[in-house]
Amino acid sequence: MLKHSKVRTPIIIVNFKTYAEATGEKAVKLSETAEKVSIETGVCIAVAPQFVDIPIVARRVSIPVFSQHIDPIGYGSFTGHVLPESVKEAGAVGTLINHSERRLKLADIDAAITRAREVGLISVVCSNNTPVSASAAALKPDMIAVEPPELIGTGIPVSKARPEVVTSTVEAVKRISPEVIVLCGAGITNGDDVAAAIRLGTEGILVASGVVKAKDPYKVMVDFAEAVLRAQR
Amino acid sequence: MLKHSKVRTPIIIVNFKTYAEATGEKAVKLSETAEKVSIETGVCIAVAPQFVDIPIVARRVSIPVFSQHIDPIGYGSFTGHVLPESVKEAGAVGTLINHSERRLKLADIDAAITRAREVGLISVVCSNNTPVSASAAALKPDMIAVEPPELIGTGIPVSKARPEVVTSTVEAVKRISPEVIVLCGAGITNGDDVAAAIRLGTEGILVASGVVKAKDPYKVMVDFAEAVLRAQR
Amino acid sequence: MLKHSKVRTPIIIVNFKTYAEATGEKAVKLSETAEKVSIETGVCIAVAPQFVDIPIVARRVSIPVFSQHIDPIGYGSFTGHVLPESVKEAGAVGTLINHSERRLKLADIDAAITRAREVGLISVVCSNNTPVSASAAALKPDMIAVEPPELIGTGIPVSKARPEVVTSTVEAVKRISPEVIVLCGAGITNGDDVAAAIRLGTEGILVASGVVKAKDPYKVMVDFAEAVLRAQR
Amino acid sequence: MLKHSKVRTPIIIVNFKTYAEATGEKAVKLSETAEKVSIETGVCIAVAPQFVDIPIVARRVSIPVFSQHIDPIGYGSFTGHVLPESVKEAGAVGTLINHSERRLKLADIDAAITRAREVGLISVVCSNNTPVSASAAALKPDMIAVEPPELIGTGIPVSKARPEVVTSTVEAVKRISPEVIVLCGAGITNGDDVAAAIRLGTEGILVASGVVKAKDPYKVMVDFAEAVLRAQR
C-alpha cells in the first residue's frame, strides 16, 4: 500500500526537531545508530532530520529519511519555502505534515498531502486529538500520528495516560479511511510504551526526545524495536 | 436539529465582508432589507456583518445574525481576538469559521467548532473543495459551506461551473456526518444559481457580492428566496 | 499633536482583553467606572474593549475608546477582518496595533498605522523591547507602548523590574521620531508603578489585569490617576 | 564591517526561490556559473538556494551562500523550523530575513537578526518601502534590501520605475543606522538597472528571476557585474 519499498509497518519514526543532539554531523551519527538498530532487529526505523541535514543524512544511511514539513507549493516564487520536489530530490521518502510545532491551515494540509502524493513522498499528518485525526483521515494521507500536545516531551506516554485517545483515533480514522495507517506519539520513552501503542491498534510510533535526548539512543531504539516485535506476536 | 429557533433550512446567508455597502449604518439597512424579504417570502435569510456591527444589527432585526469569524479561545488574555461568548452576547446566533479570506489551522477549526457548540452558536465551516469539506465534516459543525475560492466574486456560480464539486461534497459530507447541513457559495448572482444549488443537494447558499453589491439587493434576495421555494417543491 | 480632542497625555489606557470582567455589559460598567475616575481626577483614561463591545461602550461613555486591533485593509473582500473605518464609525478614537497577544508582520504594522492615520484613529503600537520600539518609531505611529511580554500579567512592573528598558526605549524612540509618545505596560498594579513609569520618561501606561481583575477597579484607577498627577508635579 | 571574509560590497545576491531552474543539481550548476562570473570579474556574487540545497551548494562553490530564511529560534523543540545554527553548519554565511514571500512578525525579525548575529550569519532584511526600511534599520541588520513587491518579477526595475523609493530608503536607513548596507531589488534584468541602483546610493542588488529565468544566466551575470564595476568608477 505504501509507495516506497523502504517504508513498512510497524514503523518507528524519530523526529530530530532542532535538537542540538541531532543537528548537522550529530544528525548523521544518530541516523547511523538508527540504521544499525534497524538492521539488527529488522524493524523499520525512519529519521526526520532538519531540512539542511536531509541530503547529508540521506546519502549516509539506507533507512527511510523524512522531512519535518513541506509547504503546499510547487516550483515558482516561494522564497524561504520548503518545496516537496526539493525534499524528494534531496533523498527524503516522506514527510511530516502539521506537526503540533508547525501547524498548518486545513486547506494547506489538504494541498500538502496532494503535493506529497504527486512527487511520491509518504505523508504523515500529525493530529492533536480524535476529531482532528478523523478530519485528517478524510484527506487520505498515508499515515496519521496522533500526539496530544500536552504530553509531548513529558515522558508520560499517551498509550498509558490516555489510551482511549489512541483507540478512538484508530477507530475514527479506520471508519473514514480504512487504508490510513495510525501512529501515536508524545511521551514515549521505553519499550513498554511502544508495545502498549501497538496493542492499542497503532502500527508504529512517532518519537523525538525519548530517543534523541536519551543517554544511550542505541539502547532505547533497541528497546523500542524489540517491543515492536514482541507486540506483534 | 439546529439549536436556534430562528435558523432553519433552506437558508440564505449573506456575508457582508468589509464591503462599504454593508458597513455601519448600511449594515443595518441591508439587514432590514433582508428581514423584509424573509418575512414576505417565509424563507430563512441570515446576515453576517462585521464584528462591531453585530450588536447594532442584532438589535434592529429579527432575522438570524452570524459572526464572520470566531477565535478558538475563552475568557482571558487574548487581546484583539474574537471571543465566542462576546459574539453570542452581542446577539449573534451563529458564526462562519474558516472562510477562504480567514483560513484557520486545522486544530483551531476543531477548537472553534467546540467553542461555538459550548456557547450555543451555530457553526458554518467554509471549505474550498470536496476533500476539505469531508475533512470538516469529521469535526461535526452544524453546516459546511463549500466555495471554490477561484469562483468567489466572479459571478460564475459553482452550481453551474462545477456542479460535480457540489454533488461530491454533499455525498462526502453525508457519508461522514449525515446530520451536517451542506451549503454552497461562490459566484451566485441569481435565482437560477440558487435553484441549481438546491437541486444538487444543498440546503442553502452563502452569498456575498451577489447580494451586497447588487444594484437592488431587495430584488436579488426576493429572486433568491423564490428560487429556494421553487426548488423545494 | 494628537488628532483627537478627547485624547491627551499623560494617559492611562485600560486594555479589556477578553476578560470575563470586561465583556459585554461588564465592559460598559467598567468603562463607566473609568469615566467617573477620569472626571473626578481630570486624568485622561481610555478603554480598549473587544470589537463587538466598541459601539455599545462608545455610546455610553465620553472617555476615549480604543480598538484592541485593526487589520491593514480597506473596504472589500476581507471576511472576518477588522476594518479601520468600521471601528471608527463604531465610535473608537484609536487602536492598539501589534499587541504581544496579536503580533503583526512588519509590513502589516506599517500598513495598519497608515490606515489608522487615513481614517483618523490614534495608533498605539505595542513593542516588546527597546530595538522593536525603535523600529516601530520609524513608522511614526502616535504612541508606542513597550511591554516586556515576560512581565505581562505578573504584577511585577517593568518600571521597577527593568527600568532600563523604559529609559532606553524613551531615548531610542525620541531619537528616531521625537513626536512619538511613549507609554509603558506590563505588571502595573499600583500608583507607585505608575509614578515610576512617568518619572522614567513615559507619558502614560497601558494596563490590563491590574485594573480589570482588581477587587475594586475604581480604587485602583483613582490610585493610578493620583500617581500620574503626583509624578507630573 | 561585515563579519565574513567572503562577503564584500558591492554585492549581487541571486535568490533561487523555488524555481525549477535553480533546484537540486541545477542549483549547484547555477552556483558554479555565478562563481565563474565572480572570479572573472572580481565582483562579489552570492547565491541563496533552498534549504536542502545549501549543504551541497556550499561544498561545491567558493562564493558566499545565503539561506532564504531563518526562524528566530535556538536548539530545541521546533519541528519544521529553520535553525540558524544548522544553516551556518551547512555552509551558509548569511541569510535573507523577511522576504516579501516569507514575511515575519516585527518581534520575530528582531529576534532573527539577533540570532543571525549570535551564530555569525550576515543578515539581509527585505523591506517593501521606505518606512519599513527605516524600521528595519533600527534593528541593525547587516543589510537591508528594499523591493517594492508590486515590481517583483515584472522586469520593471525599481531603480527606474521608482528611483525615489531607492534614494529615500538609502537616506532613511543611513539616518537611523549609518553602518547598514542598502541593496535594492525587484524587476532588475540588465546591467543598466544595476548601474542605476548603484548610482542611487545602494551597494548592491538582490535579484531572482532576472538571473535564474534568463536564457543565459552567465551572460546576464557578467552584464550585471560589469555594470557594478562601471558604476563604481
Short mmCIF file of N, CA and C in Angstrom, two decimals, chain B residues 150-210:
data_model
loop_
_atom_site.label_atom_id
_atom_site.label_comp_id
_atom_site.label_asym_id
_atom_site.label_seq_id
_atom_site.Cartn_x
_atom_site.Cartn_y
_atom_site.Cartn_z
N GLU B 150 -11.59 30.11 -6.36
CA GLU B 150 -11.35 30.74 -7.66
C GLU B 150 -12.63 31.30 -8.28
N LEU B 151 -13.80 30.92 -7.71
CA LEU B 151 -15.06 31.44 -8.25
C LEU B 151 -15.64 32.58 -7.41
N ILE B 152 -15.10 32.78 -6.19
CA ILE B 152 -15.65 33.82 -5.31
C ILE B 152 -15.59 35.18 -5.99
N GLY B 153 -16.72 35.85 -6.02
CA GLY B 153 -16.77 37.20 -6.57
C GLY B 153 -16.75 37.28 -8.08
N THR B 154 -16.83 36.12 -8.75
CA THR B 154 -16.72 36.13 -10.21
C THR B 154 -18.07 36.27 -10.91
N GLY B 155 -19.15 35.90 -10.23
CA GLY B 155 -20.45 35.85 -10.90
C GLY B 155 -20.64 34.55 -11.66
N ILE B 156 -19.63 33.68 -11.61
CA ILE B 156 -19.76 32.34 -12.22
C ILE B 156 -20.12 31.38 -11.09
N PRO B 157 -21.37 30.88 -11.07
CA PRO B 157 -21.79 30.08 -9.91
C PRO B 157 -21.19 28.69 -9.92
N VAL B 158 -20.79 28.24 -8.74
CA VAL B 158 -20.24 26.89 -8.61
C VAL B 158 -21.27 25.86 -9.06
N SER B 159 -22.54 26.15 -8.81
CA SER B 159 -23.59 25.18 -9.16
C SER B 159 -23.68 24.96 -10.66
N LYS B 160 -23.18 25.91 -11.43
CA LYS B 160 -23.18 25.71 -12.89
C LYS B 160 -21.79 25.36 -13.41
N ALA B 161 -20.78 26.10 -12.91
CA ALA B 161 -19.43 25.90 -13.44
C ALA B 161 -18.85 24.56 -13.00
N ARG B 162 -19.13 24.17 -11.77
CA ARG B 162 -18.54 22.93 -11.28
C ARG B 162 -19.55 22.17 -10.42
N PRO B 163 -20.69 21.77 -11.05
CA PRO B 163 -21.74 21.10 -10.27
C PRO B 163 -21.23 19.85 -9.55
N GLU B 164 -20.23 19.21 -10.12
CA GLU B 164 -19.71 17.97 -9.51
C GLU B 164 -19.03 18.26 -8.17
N VAL B 165 -18.51 19.47 -7.99
CA VAL B 165 -17.94 19.83 -6.68
C VAL B 165 -19.06 19.82 -5.63
N VAL B 166 -20.23 20.34 -6.02
CA VAL B 166 -21.34 20.41 -5.08
C VAL B 166 -21.86 19.01 -4.76
N THR B 167 -22.12 18.21 -5.78
CA THR B 167 -22.67 16.88 -5.52
C THR B 167 -21.69 15.99 -4.77
N SER B 168 -20.42 16.06 -5.14
CA SER B 168 -19.45 15.20 -4.44
C SER B 168 -19.25 15.68 -3.00
N THR B 169 -19.39 16.98 -2.77
CA THR B 169 -19.29 17.49 -1.40
C THR B 169 -20.46 16.99 -0.56
N VAL B 170 -21.67 17.11 -1.10
CA VAL B 170 -22.84 16.65 -0.36
C VAL B 170 -22.66 15.17 0.00
N GLU B 171 -22.24 14.39 -0.98
CA GLU B 171 -22.06 12.95 -0.77
C GLU B 171 -20.99 12.66 0.29
N ALA B 172 -19.85 13.34 0.15
CA ALA B 172 -18.74 13.09 1.07
C ALA B 172 -19.09 13.51 2.49
N VAL B 173 -19.73 14.65 2.63
CA VAL B 173 -20.11 15.14 3.96
C VAL B 173 -21.12 14.20 4.60
N LYS B 174 -22.14 13.82 3.84
CA LYS B 174 -23.21 12.98 4.41
C LYS B 174 -22.69 11.59 4.79
N ARG B 175 -21.70 11.10 4.03
CA ARG B 175 -21.13 9.79 4.35
C ARG B 175 -20.44 9.82 5.71
N ILE B 176 -19.77 10.92 6.00
CA ILE B 176 -19.02 11.01 7.26
C ILE B 176 -19.89 11.48 8.42
N SER B 177 -20.70 12.51 8.19
CA SER B 177 -21.57 13.05 9.24
C SER B 177 -22.91 13.42 8.62
N PRO B 178 -23.85 12.46 8.60
CA PRO B 178 -25.11 12.67 7.87
C PRO B 178 -25.92 13.88 8.35
N GLU B 179 -25.70 14.29 9.60
CA GLU B 179 -26.50 15.38 10.15
C GLU B 179 -25.98 16.76 9.77
N VAL B 180 -24.81 16.84 9.15
CA VAL B 180 -24.26 18.15 8.79
C VAL B 180 -24.95 18.69 7.54
N ILE B 181 -25.36 19.95 7.62
CA ILE B 181 -26.05 20.63 6.53
C ILE B 181 -25.03 21.19 5.56
N VAL B 182 -25.26 20.98 4.26
CA VAL B 182 -24.32 21.49 3.26
C VAL B 182 -24.91 22.70 2.53
N LEU B 183 -24.13 23.77 2.50
CA LEU B 183 -24.47 24.95 1.70
C LEU B 183 -23.45 25.07 0.58
N CYS B 184 -23.75 25.90 -0.41
CA CYS B 184 -22.68 26.20 -1.35
C CYS B 184 -22.63 27.68 -1.62
N GLY B 185 -21.47 28.14 -2.06
CA GLY B 185 -21.28 29.56 -2.29
C GLY B 185 -20.40 29.79 -3.49
N ALA B 186 -20.06 31.05 -3.71
CA ALA B 186 -19.15 31.47 -4.78
C ALA B 186 -19.87 31.69 -6.09
N GLY B 187 -19.91 32.92 -6.51
CA GLY B 187 -20.38 33.26 -7.86
C GLY B 187 -21.88 33.28 -8.04
N ILE B 188 -22.64 33.19 -6.96
CA ILE B 188 -24.10 33.13 -7.08
C ILE B 188 -24.68 34.54 -7.26
N THR B 189 -25.39 34.75 -8.37
CA THR B 189 -25.93 36.09 -8.61
C THR B 189 -27.43 36.12 -8.90
N ASN B 190 -28.02 34.95 -9.21
CA ASN B 190 -29.46 35.00 -9.47
C ASN B 190 -30.17 33.73 -9.01
N GLY B 191 -31.49 33.76 -9.11
CA GLY B 191 -32.32 32.67 -8.61
C GLY B 191 -32.00 31.33 -9.25
N ASP B 192 -31.67 31.35 -10.52
CA ASP B 192 -31.35 30.08 -11.19
C ASP B 192 -30.17 29.39 -10.52
N ASP B 193 -29.15 30.20 -10.16
CA ASP B 193 -27.97 29.64 -9.48
C ASP B 193 -28.38 29.01 -8.16
N VAL B 194 -29.27 29.71 -7.47
CA VAL B 194 -29.73 29.22 -6.17
C VAL B 194 -30.50 27.91 -6.33
N ALA B 195 -31.43 27.90 -7.28
CA ALA B 195 -32.24 26.69 -7.52
C ALA B 195 -31.34 25.52 -7.89
N ALA B 196 -30.32 25.80 -8.72
CA ALA B 196 -29.39 24.74 -9.12
C ALA B 196 -28.67 24.17 -7.89
N ALA B 197 -28.27 25.06 -7.01
CA ALA B 197 -27.56 24.63 -5.79
C ALA B 197 -28.44 23.71 -4.95
N ILE B 198 -29.70 24.08 -4.81
CA ILE B 198 -30.62 23.28 -4.00
C ILE B 198 -30.87 21.92 -4.68
N ARG B 199 -31.06 21.97 -5.98
CA ARG B 199 -31.32 20.71 -6.69
C ARG B 199 -30.13 19.77 -6.63
N LEU B 200 -28.92 20.32 -6.47
CA LEU B 200 -27.71 19.48 -6.37
C LEU B 200 -27.56 18.88 -4.97
N GLY B 201 -28.50 19.22 -4.07
CA GLY B 201 -28.48 18.56 -2.77
C GLY B 201 -28.09 19.44 -1.59
N THR B 202 -27.83 20.72 -1.85
CA THR B 202 -27.50 21.60 -0.72
C THR B 202 -28.79 22.06 -0.04
N GLU B 203 -28.64 22.60 1.14
CA GLU B 203 -29.81 23.12 1.86
C GLU B 203 -29.73 24.64 2.01
N GLY B 204 -29.00 25.27 1.10
CA GLY B 204 -28.93 26.72 1.15
C GLY B 204 -27.66 27.24 0.53
N ILE B 205 -27.50 28.55 0.62
CA ILE B 205 -26.33 29.17 0.00
C ILE B 205 -25.69 30.20 0.94
N LEU B 206 -24.41 30.43 0.66
CA LEU B 206 -23.66 31.50 1.31
C LEU B 206 -23.31 32.47 0.19
N VAL B 207 -23.75 33.71 0.30
CA VAL B 207 -23.57 34.66 -0.79
C VAL B 207 -23.02 35.96 -0.23
N ALA B 208 -22.24 36.70 -1.02
CA ALA B 208 -21.71 37.98 -0.55
C ALA B 208 -21.98 39.06 -1.61
N SER B 209 -21.03 39.25 -2.54
CA SER B 209 -21.16 40.33 -3.51
C SER B 209 -22.45 40.23 -4.33
N GLY B 210 -22.89 39.02 -4.62
CA GLY B 210 -24.12 38.83 -5.40
C GLY B 210 -25.31 39.58 -4.82
#
